[in-house]
Coordinates of C-alpha atoms in Angstrom, one line a residue:
Chain A
M1 CA 17.9 -16.0 -17.8
S2 CA 14.2 -16.6 -18.2
L3 CA 12.8 -18.9 -20.7
I4 CA 9.9 -18.0 -23.0
I5 CA 9.5 -21.4 -24.6
E6 CA 10.1 -24.6 -22.8
T7 CA 9.1 -28.2 -23.8
E8 CA 9.1 -31.4 -21.8
N9 CA 9.7 -34.5 -23.8
I10 CA 7.4 -33.3 -26.5
T11 CA 6.7 -36.0 -29.0
K12 CA 4.6 -36.5 -32.1
K13 CA 4.1 -39.9 -33.6
Y14 CA 2.2 -40.8 -36.8
D15 CA 1.5 -44.5 -36.7
D16 CA 4.9 -46.0 -36.5
F17 CA 6.8 -42.9 -37.7
T18 CA 8.1 -40.5 -35.0
A19 CA 8.3 -37.0 -36.3
V20 CA 9.4 -35.4 -33.1
N21 CA 11.0 -37.5 -30.5
S22 CA 11.0 -36.4 -26.9
I23 CA 12.4 -32.9 -27.5
N24 CA 13.3 -30.6 -24.6
L25 CA 13.6 -27.1 -26.1
K26 CA 14.7 -24.1 -24.0
V27 CA 14.3 -20.7 -25.7
P28 CA 15.6 -17.7 -23.7
K29 CA 13.4 -14.6 -23.7
N30 CA 14.1 -11.9 -26.3
S31 CA 16.5 -14.1 -28.3
V32 CA 16.5 -15.1 -31.9
Y33 CA 16.5 -18.9 -31.7
G34 CA 17.0 -21.2 -34.6
V35 CA 15.9 -24.7 -35.1
L36 CA 18.2 -26.0 -37.8
G37 CA 17.9 -29.3 -39.6
P38 CA 17.4 -31.0 -42.9
N39 CA 14.0 -31.3 -44.6
G40 CA 11.9 -33.9 -42.8
A41 CA 13.8 -33.5 -39.5
G42 CA 10.6 -32.5 -37.7
K43 CA 11.0 -28.8 -37.5
T44 CA 7.5 -27.8 -38.8
T45 CA 5.9 -30.5 -36.6
L46 CA 7.7 -29.1 -33.6
I47 CA 6.6 -25.5 -34.1
S48 CA 3.1 -26.6 -35.1
M49 CA 2.8 -28.1 -31.7
L50 CA 4.1 -25.0 -30.0
C51 CA 1.5 -22.9 -32.0
T52 CA -1.2 -25.3 -30.7
I53 CA -2.1 -26.3 -34.3
L54 CA -1.0 -29.9 -33.6
K55 CA -1.6 -31.9 -30.5
P56 CA 1.6 -33.7 -29.2
T57 CA 1.3 -37.5 -28.8
M58 CA 3.2 -37.2 -25.5
G59 CA 4.8 -34.4 -23.4
T60 CA 3.9 -30.8 -23.3
G61 CA 5.3 -27.3 -23.5
R62 CA 4.9 -23.8 -22.3
V63 CA 4.9 -20.7 -24.4
N64 CA 5.0 -17.3 -22.7
G65 CA 4.1 -19.1 -19.5
Y66 CA 0.9 -20.8 -20.9
D67 CA 0.5 -24.5 -21.3
I68 CA 0.1 -25.4 -25.0
L69 CA -2.4 -28.1 -24.2
K70 CA -4.6 -26.4 -21.6
Q71 CA -4.3 -22.8 -22.5
A72 CA -4.3 -22.9 -26.3
K73 CA -6.3 -19.6 -26.6
E74 CA -3.8 -17.7 -24.4
V75 CA -0.9 -19.2 -26.3
R76 CA -2.4 -18.1 -29.6
E77 CA -2.9 -14.6 -28.3
S78 CA 0.8 -14.4 -27.4
I79 CA 2.2 -15.6 -30.6
G80 CA 2.6 -14.5 -34.2
I81 CA 3.1 -17.2 -36.9
V82 CA 4.5 -17.1 -40.4
F83 CA 3.8 -20.4 -42.0
Q84 CA 6.2 -22.1 -44.4
S85 CA 3.7 -22.0 -47.2
R86 CA 2.0 -18.8 -48.1
A87 CA -1.2 -17.9 -46.2
L88 CA -2.4 -14.9 -48.1
D89 CA -5.5 -14.1 -50.1
D90 CA -4.6 -13.0 -53.6
I91 CA -7.6 -10.8 -54.0
L92 CA -7.2 -8.8 -50.8
T93 CA -4.8 -5.9 -50.4
G94 CA -1.8 -5.8 -48.0
R95 CA -3.6 -3.3 -45.8
E96 CA -6.7 -5.5 -45.7
H97 CA -4.7 -8.4 -44.6
L98 CA -3.4 -6.4 -41.7
E99 CA -6.9 -5.0 -40.8
M100 CA -8.3 -8.5 -40.9
H101 CA -5.6 -9.9 -38.7
A102 CA -5.9 -7.0 -36.2
S103 CA -9.6 -7.7 -35.7
L104 CA -9.2 -11.5 -35.6
Y105 CA -6.7 -11.0 -32.8
G106 CA -8.8 -8.5 -31.0
V107 CA -6.5 -5.5 -31.3
S108 CA -8.5 -2.7 -29.7
H109 CA -10.0 -0.1 -32.1
D110 CA -8.2 2.9 -30.7
V111 CA -4.7 1.6 -31.4
R112 CA -5.6 -0.5 -34.5
Q113 CA -5.0 2.2 -37.1
D114 CA -1.7 3.2 -35.5
R115 CA -0.4 -0.4 -35.4
I116 CA -1.4 -0.9 -39.0
D117 CA 0.5 2.2 -40.1
E118 CA 3.4 1.2 -38.0
V119 CA 3.6 -2.2 -39.6
L120 CA 3.1 -0.8 -43.1
D121 CA 6.0 1.5 -42.4
L122 CA 8.1 -1.3 -41.2
I123 CA 7.5 -3.7 -44.1
A124 CA 7.9 -0.9 -46.6
L125 CA 5.3 -1.9 -49.1
G126 CA 4.8 1.7 -50.1
K127 CA 2.0 2.3 -52.5
K128 CA 1.6 -1.5 -53.0
A129 CA -0.1 -1.6 -49.6
D130 CA -3.4 -0.8 -51.3
E131 CA -3.0 -3.2 -54.3
Y132 CA -4.1 -6.8 -54.4
V133 CA -1.5 -9.3 -53.0
K134 CA -1.4 -11.1 -56.4
T135 CA 0.7 -8.3 -57.7
Y136 CA 3.3 -8.6 -55.0
S137 CA 6.8 -10.1 -55.4
G138 CA 7.9 -13.1 -53.3
G139 CA 9.8 -10.9 -50.9
M140 CA 6.9 -8.5 -50.5
K141 CA 4.6 -11.3 -49.7
R142 CA 7.0 -12.6 -47.1
R143 CA 7.4 -9.2 -45.5
L144 CA 3.6 -8.8 -45.4
E145 CA 3.3 -12.1 -43.6
I146 CA 5.9 -11.3 -41.1
G147 CA 4.4 -7.8 -40.5
R148 CA 1.0 -9.3 -40.1
G149 CA 2.3 -11.7 -37.5
L150 CA 3.4 -8.6 -35.5
I151 CA 0.2 -6.5 -35.5
H152 CA -1.1 -7.8 -32.2
H153 CA 2.3 -7.3 -30.5
P154 CA 3.0 -11.0 -29.9
K155 CA 5.7 -12.1 -27.4
V156 CA 6.9 -14.8 -29.7
L157 CA 7.1 -14.8 -33.4
F158 CA 7.3 -18.2 -35.1
L159 CA 8.9 -18.2 -38.5
D160 CA 8.8 -21.5 -40.4
E161 CA 11.5 -21.3 -43.1
P162 CA 11.2 -17.6 -43.5
T163 CA 13.4 -17.2 -46.5
L164 CA 12.5 -20.5 -48.4
G165 CA 12.4 -19.8 -52.1
L166 CA 13.6 -16.2 -51.9
D167 CA 16.5 -14.9 -53.9
P168 CA 19.8 -14.1 -52.0
Q169 CA 19.3 -10.4 -51.9
T170 CA 15.7 -10.6 -50.6
R171 CA 17.0 -13.2 -48.1
E172 CA 19.6 -10.7 -46.8
S173 CA 17.0 -8.0 -46.4
I174 CA 14.6 -10.3 -44.5
W175 CA 17.5 -11.3 -42.2
E176 CA 18.2 -7.6 -41.5
Y177 CA 14.6 -7.0 -40.9
I178 CA 14.2 -9.9 -38.4
K179 CA 17.4 -8.7 -36.5
N180 CA 16.0 -5.2 -36.2
L181 CA 12.7 -6.4 -35.0
N182 CA 14.2 -8.5 -32.3
Q183 CA 16.3 -5.5 -31.1
A184 CA 13.6 -2.9 -31.3
Q185 CA 10.8 -4.8 -29.6
D186 CA 10.2 -7.1 -26.7
L187 CA 10.1 -10.0 -28.9
T188 CA 11.5 -13.5 -29.1
V189 CA 11.9 -15.0 -32.6
L190 CA 11.8 -18.7 -33.1
L191 CA 12.7 -19.7 -36.6
T192 CA 13.2 -23.0 -38.4
T193 CA 15.6 -23.2 -41.3
H194 CA 17.7 -25.6 -43.3
Y195 CA 20.0 -22.9 -44.4
M196 CA 23.2 -23.0 -42.4
E197 CA 24.0 -19.4 -43.2
E198 CA 20.7 -18.2 -42.0
A199 CA 21.1 -19.9 -38.6
D200 CA 24.7 -18.7 -38.4
K201 CA 24.0 -15.0 -39.2
L202 CA 20.7 -14.5 -37.5
C203 CA 20.5 -16.7 -34.4
D204 CA 21.7 -16.1 -30.9
E205 CA 21.3 -19.8 -30.2
V206 CA 20.7 -22.8 -32.4
A207 CA 19.3 -26.2 -31.8
I208 CA 20.3 -28.7 -34.5
I209 CA 17.7 -31.3 -35.0
N210 CA 17.8 -34.5 -37.0
Q211 CA 15.3 -37.3 -37.2
G212 CA 13.1 -35.7 -34.6
Q213 CA 15.7 -35.2 -32.0
I214 CA 17.9 -32.4 -30.8
I215 CA 21.5 -33.3 -31.5
T216 CA 23.0 -30.3 -29.9
A217 CA 22.1 -26.7 -28.9
D218 CA 24.3 -23.7 -28.3
S219 CA 25.3 -20.4 -29.8
P220 CA 26.6 -20.8 -33.4
K221 CA 30.0 -19.5 -32.3
N222 CA 30.3 -22.1 -29.5
L223 CA 29.1 -24.9 -31.7
K224 CA 31.8 -24.1 -34.3
R225 CA 34.5 -23.6 -31.7
E226 CA 33.8 -27.0 -30.3
L227 CA 34.8 -28.6 -33.5
K228 CA 38.3 -27.2 -33.0
A229 CA 38.9 -27.4 -36.7
D230 CA 40.0 -24.5 -38.7
T231 CA 41.4 -25.3 -42.1
I232 CA 44.5 -23.7 -43.5
T233 CA 44.8 -24.2 -47.2
I234 CA 48.3 -23.7 -48.7
N235 CA 49.5 -23.6 -52.2
V236 CA 53.2 -24.6 -52.6
D237 CA 55.5 -26.3 -55.0
S238 CA 56.0 -30.0 -54.4
P239 CA 53.0 -30.2 -52.0
Q240 CA 53.5 -33.9 -51.3
E241 CA 56.8 -33.4 -49.7
F242 CA 55.5 -30.4 -47.8
V243 CA 52.7 -32.5 -46.3
E244 CA 55.2 -35.1 -45.1
K245 CA 57.4 -32.5 -43.5
I246 CA 54.7 -30.4 -41.8
Q247 CA 52.9 -33.4 -40.3
G248 CA 55.7 -33.5 -37.8
L249 CA 54.6 -30.2 -36.2
E250 CA 52.9 -30.5 -32.9
F251 CA 49.9 -28.2 -33.5
I252 CA 48.9 -29.8 -36.8
K253 CA 46.0 -32.2 -36.1
D254 CA 46.0 -33.5 -39.7
A255 CA 47.5 -32.6 -43.0
F256 CA 46.5 -33.9 -46.4
L257 CA 46.5 -33.1 -50.1
M258 CA 43.3 -32.2 -51.8
D259 CA 43.1 -31.0 -55.5
G260 CA 46.8 -30.2 -55.4
E261 CA 46.5 -28.0 -52.4
V262 CA 47.7 -28.7 -48.9
K263 CA 45.0 -28.8 -46.2
L264 CA 46.0 -28.4 -42.6
L265 CA 43.5 -29.0 -39.8
V266 CA 44.4 -26.9 -36.8
E267 CA 42.8 -25.1 -33.8
M268 CA 42.7 -21.3 -33.7
G269 CA 44.1 -21.1 -37.2
E270 CA 44.5 -17.3 -37.3
N271 CA 47.3 -17.5 -34.7
L272 CA 49.2 -20.3 -36.4
I273 CA 49.5 -18.9 -39.9
P274 CA 52.8 -17.0 -39.1
A275 CA 54.3 -20.2 -37.7
V276 CA 53.3 -22.2 -40.8
V277 CA 54.7 -19.6 -43.1
E278 CA 58.0 -19.4 -41.2
F279 CA 58.3 -23.2 -41.2
A280 CA 57.7 -23.4 -44.9
S281 CA 60.4 -20.8 -45.8
Q282 CA 62.9 -22.4 -43.4
E283 CA 62.4 -25.8 -45.1
G284 CA 62.6 -24.2 -48.5
F285 CA 59.0 -24.3 -49.8
P286 CA 58.0 -21.0 -51.3
I287 CA 54.4 -20.4 -50.4
K288 CA 52.2 -19.1 -53.2
S289 CA 49.0 -18.5 -51.2
V290 CA 47.5 -19.1 -47.8
E291 CA 43.8 -19.3 -47.0
L292 CA 42.1 -19.8 -43.6
D293 CA 38.6 -21.3 -43.2
H294 CA 36.6 -21.5 -40.0
P295 CA 34.2 -24.4 -39.7
S296 CA 30.6 -23.7 -40.7
L297 CA 27.5 -25.0 -39.0
E298 CA 27.4 -27.5 -41.9
D299 CA 30.6 -29.0 -40.5
V300 CA 29.0 -29.2 -37.1
F301 CA 26.1 -31.0 -38.5
I302 CA 28.3 -33.4 -40.4
K303 CA 30.3 -34.1 -37.3
F304 CA 27.1 -35.1 -35.3
T305 CA 25.2 -36.9 -38.0
G306 CA 27.8 -38.1 -40.5
S307 CA 25.7 -36.6 -43.3
K308 CA 25.2 -33.3 -45.0
I309 CA 22.3 -31.1 -44.0
S310 CA 21.4 -30.4 -47.6
S311 CA 20.6 -34.0 -48.2
E312 CA 17.2 -35.1 -47.2
G313 CA 16.9 -36.3 -43.7
K314 CA 15.9 -39.9 -43.2
Chain B
M1 CA -18.1 -8.9 -28.5
A2 CA -14.9 -10.4 -29.7
E3 CA -16.9 -13.2 -31.3
L4 CA -19.2 -10.8 -33.1
E5 CA -16.2 -9.0 -34.4
G6 CA -14.7 -12.3 -35.6
I7 CA -18.0 -13.1 -37.4
Y8 CA -18.0 -9.7 -39.0
T9 CA -14.3 -10.0 -40.1
I10 CA -14.9 -13.3 -41.8
W11 CA -18.1 -12.1 -43.4
L12 CA -16.3 -8.9 -44.7
R13 CA -13.7 -11.0 -46.4
E14 CA -16.2 -13.3 -48.1
T15 CA -18.2 -10.3 -49.3
K16 CA -15.2 -8.5 -50.6
R17 CA -14.2 -11.6 -52.5
F18 CA -17.7 -11.9 -54.0
F19 CA -17.7 -8.3 -55.3
R20 CA -14.1 -8.6 -56.6
Y21 CA -14.8 -11.6 -58.8
K22 CA -16.9 -9.8 -61.3
S23 CA -17.1 -12.6 -63.7
R24 CA -18.8 -14.8 -61.1
I25 CA -21.6 -12.3 -60.6
V26 CA -22.2 -12.1 -64.3
T27 CA -22.4 -15.8 -64.9
S28 CA -24.5 -16.3 -61.8
V29 CA -27.2 -14.1 -63.4
V30 CA -26.8 -15.2 -67.0
T31 CA -27.1 -18.9 -66.3
P32 CA -30.6 -18.7 -64.6
L33 CA -31.7 -16.4 -67.4
L34 CA -30.7 -19.0 -70.0
W35 CA -32.8 -21.5 -68.1
L36 CA -35.8 -19.2 -67.9
I37 CA -35.7 -17.8 -71.4
I38 CA -34.6 -20.8 -73.4
F39 CA -35.6 -23.8 -71.4
G40 CA -38.7 -22.2 -70.0
T41 CA -39.9 -21.0 -73.4
G42 CA -38.9 -24.1 -75.2
L43 CA -40.5 -26.6 -72.9
G44 CA -43.3 -24.2 -72.2
A45 CA -44.3 -24.3 -75.9
A46 CA -44.5 -28.1 -75.8
V47 CA -46.4 -28.7 -72.6
R48 CA -49.8 -27.4 -71.7
F49 CA -49.4 -25.8 -68.3
G50 CA -52.8 -24.4 -67.4
A51 CA -52.4 -24.4 -63.6
T52 CA -50.1 -21.4 -63.5
A53 CA -50.9 -17.9 -64.8
G54 CA -47.9 -17.2 -67.1
G55 CA -47.5 -20.8 -68.0
Y56 CA -44.4 -23.0 -67.5
K57 CA -41.9 -20.2 -67.6
A58 CA -43.6 -18.6 -64.6
F59 CA -43.8 -22.0 -62.9
I60 CA -40.1 -22.7 -63.0
Y61 CA -39.2 -19.1 -62.1
P62 CA -39.2 -19.7 -58.3
G63 CA -37.4 -23.0 -59.0
I64 CA -34.6 -21.2 -60.9
V65 CA -34.3 -18.6 -58.1
G66 CA -33.8 -21.7 -55.8
Q67 CA -31.3 -23.2 -58.2
T68 CA -29.2 -20.0 -58.1
I69 CA -29.2 -20.0 -54.3
L70 CA -28.3 -23.7 -54.3
F71 CA -25.3 -23.3 -56.7
T72 CA -24.0 -20.1 -55.2
S73 CA -24.3 -21.4 -51.6
I74 CA -22.7 -24.8 -52.2
F75 CA -19.9 -23.4 -54.3
S76 CA -19.2 -20.6 -51.9
G77 CA -19.0 -23.2 -49.1
L78 CA -16.6 -25.2 -51.2
S79 CA -14.3 -22.1 -51.4
V80 CA -13.0 -23.3 -48.1
I81 CA -11.2 -26.0 -50.0
M82 CA -9.5 -23.3 -52.1
D83 CA -8.6 -21.5 -48.9
R84 CA -7.1 -24.6 -47.6
Q85 CA -5.1 -25.2 -50.7
Y86 CA -3.8 -21.6 -50.8
G87 CA -3.0 -21.8 -47.1
F88 CA -5.3 -18.9 -46.1
L89 CA -7.5 -21.1 -44.0
K90 CA -4.5 -21.5 -41.6
E91 CA -4.4 -17.8 -40.9
I92 CA -8.1 -17.9 -40.0
L93 CA -8.0 -21.2 -38.0
V94 CA -5.0 -20.3 -35.9
A95 CA -6.5 -17.0 -34.8
P96 CA -7.8 -16.9 -31.2
I97 CA -11.5 -16.9 -32.1
S98 CA -14.1 -19.7 -31.8
R99 CA -14.8 -22.2 -34.5
P100 CA -18.5 -21.5 -34.5
A101 CA -17.7 -17.8 -35.1
I102 CA -15.7 -18.8 -38.1
V103 CA -18.5 -20.9 -39.5
M104 CA -21.1 -18.2 -38.8
G105 CA -19.0 -15.6 -40.5
K106 CA -18.6 -17.9 -43.5
A107 CA -22.2 -18.8 -43.7
L108 CA -23.4 -15.2 -43.5
G109 CA -20.8 -14.2 -46.2
I110 CA -22.2 -17.0 -48.4
S111 CA -25.8 -15.9 -47.8
T112 CA -24.9 -12.3 -48.7
A113 CA -23.7 -13.4 -52.0
A114 CA -26.7 -15.8 -52.6
V115 CA -29.2 -13.2 -51.5
I116 CA -27.8 -10.6 -53.8
Q117 CA -28.0 -12.9 -56.7
A118 CA -31.5 -14.0 -55.8
T119 CA -32.5 -10.3 -55.5
I120 CA -31.2 -9.6 -59.0
L121 CA -33.4 -12.4 -60.3
L122 CA -36.4 -11.2 -58.4
L123 CA -35.9 -7.8 -59.9
L124 CA -36.0 -9.4 -63.3
S125 CA -39.4 -11.1 -62.7
F126 CA -41.0 -9.0 -65.5
I127 CA -39.1 -11.2 -68.0
V128 CA -41.3 -14.1 -67.2
G129 CA -44.4 -12.0 -66.8
V130 CA -44.7 -12.2 -63.0
S131 CA -45.5 -9.0 -61.1
M132 CA -44.4 -8.6 -57.5
S133 CA -45.6 -6.4 -54.7
P134 CA -43.0 -5.1 -52.2
L135 CA -44.3 -7.5 -49.6
V136 CA -43.8 -10.5 -51.9
F137 CA -40.4 -9.2 -52.8
I138 CA -39.2 -8.9 -49.2
S139 CA -40.8 -12.2 -48.2
A140 CA -39.0 -13.9 -51.0
M141 CA -35.7 -12.3 -49.9
I142 CA -36.1 -13.6 -46.4
V143 CA -36.8 -17.1 -47.6
S144 CA -33.7 -16.9 -49.8
L145 CA -31.7 -15.9 -46.8
I146 CA -32.7 -18.8 -44.7
M147 CA -32.2 -21.2 -47.7
S148 CA -28.7 -19.9 -48.3
V149 CA -27.6 -20.2 -44.7
G150 CA -28.6 -23.9 -44.7
L151 CA -27.1 -24.7 -48.2
G152 CA -24.0 -22.7 -47.4
G153 CA -23.7 -24.7 -44.2
L154 CA -24.0 -27.9 -46.3
G155 CA -21.2 -26.5 -48.6
L156 CA -19.0 -26.1 -45.5
V157 CA -19.8 -29.6 -44.3
I158 CA -18.9 -31.0 -47.7
A159 CA -15.7 -28.9 -47.8
A160 CA -14.7 -30.2 -44.4
F161 CA -14.5 -33.7 -45.9
T162 CA -12.9 -32.8 -49.2
D163 CA -9.2 -32.4 -49.6
S164 CA -8.9 -30.9 -53.1
M165 CA -11.0 -29.4 -55.8
E166 CA -10.6 -32.7 -57.7
G167 CA -13.7 -33.8 -55.7
F168 CA -15.6 -31.0 -57.4
N169 CA -17.1 -33.1 -60.2
L170 CA -18.2 -35.8 -57.7
I171 CA -20.0 -33.2 -55.6
M172 CA -21.6 -31.7 -58.7
S173 CA -22.9 -35.1 -60.0
F174 CA -23.9 -36.7 -56.7
I175 CA -25.1 -33.8 -54.6
V176 CA -25.8 -30.5 -56.4
L177 CA -27.4 -31.8 -59.6
P178 CA -29.7 -34.4 -57.8
M179 CA -30.7 -31.7 -55.3
F180 CA -31.7 -29.4 -58.1
L181 CA -33.6 -32.0 -60.1
L182 CA -35.3 -33.4 -57.1
S183 CA -36.4 -30.1 -55.7
G184 CA -39.5 -29.6 -57.9
A185 CA -37.8 -26.6 -59.5
L186 CA -38.8 -27.9 -63.0
F187 CA -41.9 -30.0 -62.3
P188 CA -44.8 -30.1 -59.9
I189 CA -44.1 -32.4 -57.0
T190 CA -47.7 -33.7 -56.6
G191 CA -48.8 -36.9 -58.3
L192 CA -45.3 -38.3 -58.8
P193 CA -44.4 -42.1 -58.6
S194 CA -43.9 -42.8 -54.9
W195 CA -40.1 -43.5 -55.2
L196 CA -39.6 -40.1 -56.7
Q197 CA -42.0 -38.5 -54.3
A198 CA -40.0 -39.8 -51.4
A199 CA -36.7 -38.6 -52.8
V200 CA -38.2 -35.2 -53.4
Y201 CA -39.4 -34.9 -49.8
V202 CA -36.1 -35.7 -48.2
N203 CA -34.5 -33.0 -50.3
P204 CA -34.2 -29.8 -48.2
L205 CA -34.3 -27.6 -51.4
T206 CA -37.8 -28.8 -52.1
Y207 CA -39.2 -26.9 -49.2
G208 CA -37.3 -23.7 -50.1
V209 CA -38.5 -23.9 -53.7
D210 CA -42.1 -24.6 -52.5
A211 CA -41.9 -21.6 -50.1
L212 CA -40.7 -19.3 -52.9
R213 CA -43.4 -20.6 -55.2
S214 CA -46.0 -20.1 -52.5
I215 CA -44.9 -16.5 -52.0
I216 CA -44.3 -15.5 -55.6
L217 CA -47.0 -17.5 -57.4
N218 CA -49.4 -18.2 -54.6
Q219 CA -49.4 -21.9 -55.3
S220 CA -47.7 -24.6 -53.4
A221 CA -47.7 -28.3 -52.5
L222 CA -47.3 -27.7 -48.8
P223 CA -48.5 -24.9 -46.5
L224 CA -46.0 -22.0 -46.4
G225 CA -45.5 -22.4 -42.6
I226 CA -44.3 -26.0 -43.0
D227 CA -41.9 -25.0 -45.8
V228 CA -40.4 -22.2 -43.8
L229 CA -40.1 -24.4 -40.6
A230 CA -38.4 -27.1 -42.7
I231 CA -35.7 -24.7 -44.1
I232 CA -35.1 -23.1 -40.7
I233 CA -34.5 -26.5 -39.1
F234 CA -32.3 -27.5 -42.0
A235 CA -30.2 -24.2 -41.6
L236 CA -29.8 -24.7 -37.9
I237 CA -28.7 -28.3 -38.3
M238 CA -26.2 -27.5 -41.0
I239 CA -24.6 -24.6 -39.1
F240 CA -24.4 -26.8 -36.0
V241 CA -22.8 -29.7 -37.9
A242 CA -20.4 -27.4 -39.7
A243 CA -19.3 -25.7 -36.5
L244 CA -18.9 -29.1 -34.9
L245 CA -16.8 -30.4 -37.8
F246 CA -14.6 -27.3 -37.8
S247 CA -13.9 -27.7 -34.1
K248 CA -13.3 -31.5 -34.3
K249 CA -11.4 -31.5 -37.6
E250 CA -9.4 -28.4 -36.9
Q251 CA -6.1 -30.2 -37.1
S252 CA -6.8 -31.9 -40.4
L253 CA -8.1 -28.7 -42.0
M254 CA -4.8 -26.9 -41.5

């Protein structure tokens, strides 16, 4: 498996504050890779260094085979970037943004028009393509920025919090859009996010970072499997007694009462529900409802850091 | 080739913005006309100004053209601060083109705006009773172009040190207004007290206004050649310094 982004102990310090602390990131080619962490974890600093916008204090990295310190121009030519904050000019049209970007990135004249049409098709701006950007909705602006980042056919697309501040529906459509892009083109996507769901649904692999360091990195599925903690929630009469009884079972890692419901922590919960139900009826506890929850990346994050990702990182 | 295209692209955007903010074009013509018609006529009635055919109004006319170039150039240069606040500067700075190309594109875009406004004023010369031959007209446009490149460059230099538009009033009070008042736009620069004289001669705008006055009214404090040389040197220095700053301060501009 070849890597398209690789960093060696990349570090960024501001006075006595270390924003990124000796990170070794390995991003496989043609994957959708997520950098997940709370606000202030160092995600933007990390990708700013990879985009050659920011110089690392120590360490270095390679993007598309080019050194981010010595070959900044080549790196910039190989990447597309969508910044966390908007980078659009209100008084230019969508099409003009694309034209401008194409010429700044030296897209040759004979394919320029085709590329622009292609991207306009992709981002589905319709008639709005020739209206000023100030009339666009948040989702349209985001799509335009992503499309713009693709005009010069980059090898890596950096997306810094691509769906920040968008409504759930728009968010879903952006996800779908990024997935399709990654499948249709020879393109690696590196995105930062603090939305668990986004990392879970979109990414082939996720690096969880906190306080400037990678805590763990793997596919979302493996990360969650590692927790070995599905939760079975059961509604029964006299739950207290049920908890005491069922604790004796060998496959139950923990059982407790929460809000009048019984919570059972188990591994591979889907296989154990029949056994739990049978046990309950044998012991004379009629079950009213059963629910199974797989752990989320949030649980993974809590396990490693002891705090919720939605709270500000310190 | 790629550099030229980069310059052209940046220029094109500046120019599009200029034409799309219609209100800016209107005010940029109305303000100098107010100066000429009200201030020129008012003060002209109070002072005897025999040295210039057409009187005081005609005398300040090249100065007001210079003022328009000054205001437009500096404020267009400051638009970089807005670009930075709205994030668009990132899109430009992260592109694989050289920083000097970005500065050149900006400066040329600024000059285009300034020269268009100067041209409108030059076309209105009949208001102050000054007649112009095509040669005078074209020479004045060339001088306006050189002036605006330098002043636009100065705007870019200031912008590189300014984080937000909150510094705008400071720039207005401490740079733009003194430059205008000390340029000899409103009074002759010969026979001034020596402290004022010195301040006038370190002001680059003085040479631009003097050159315009030399071309349009055929009267000047310094030879036209010296004036033109001074504004060319000023323009080169400003472009060089701006390009240097954009390269060195790249990280803090984004």
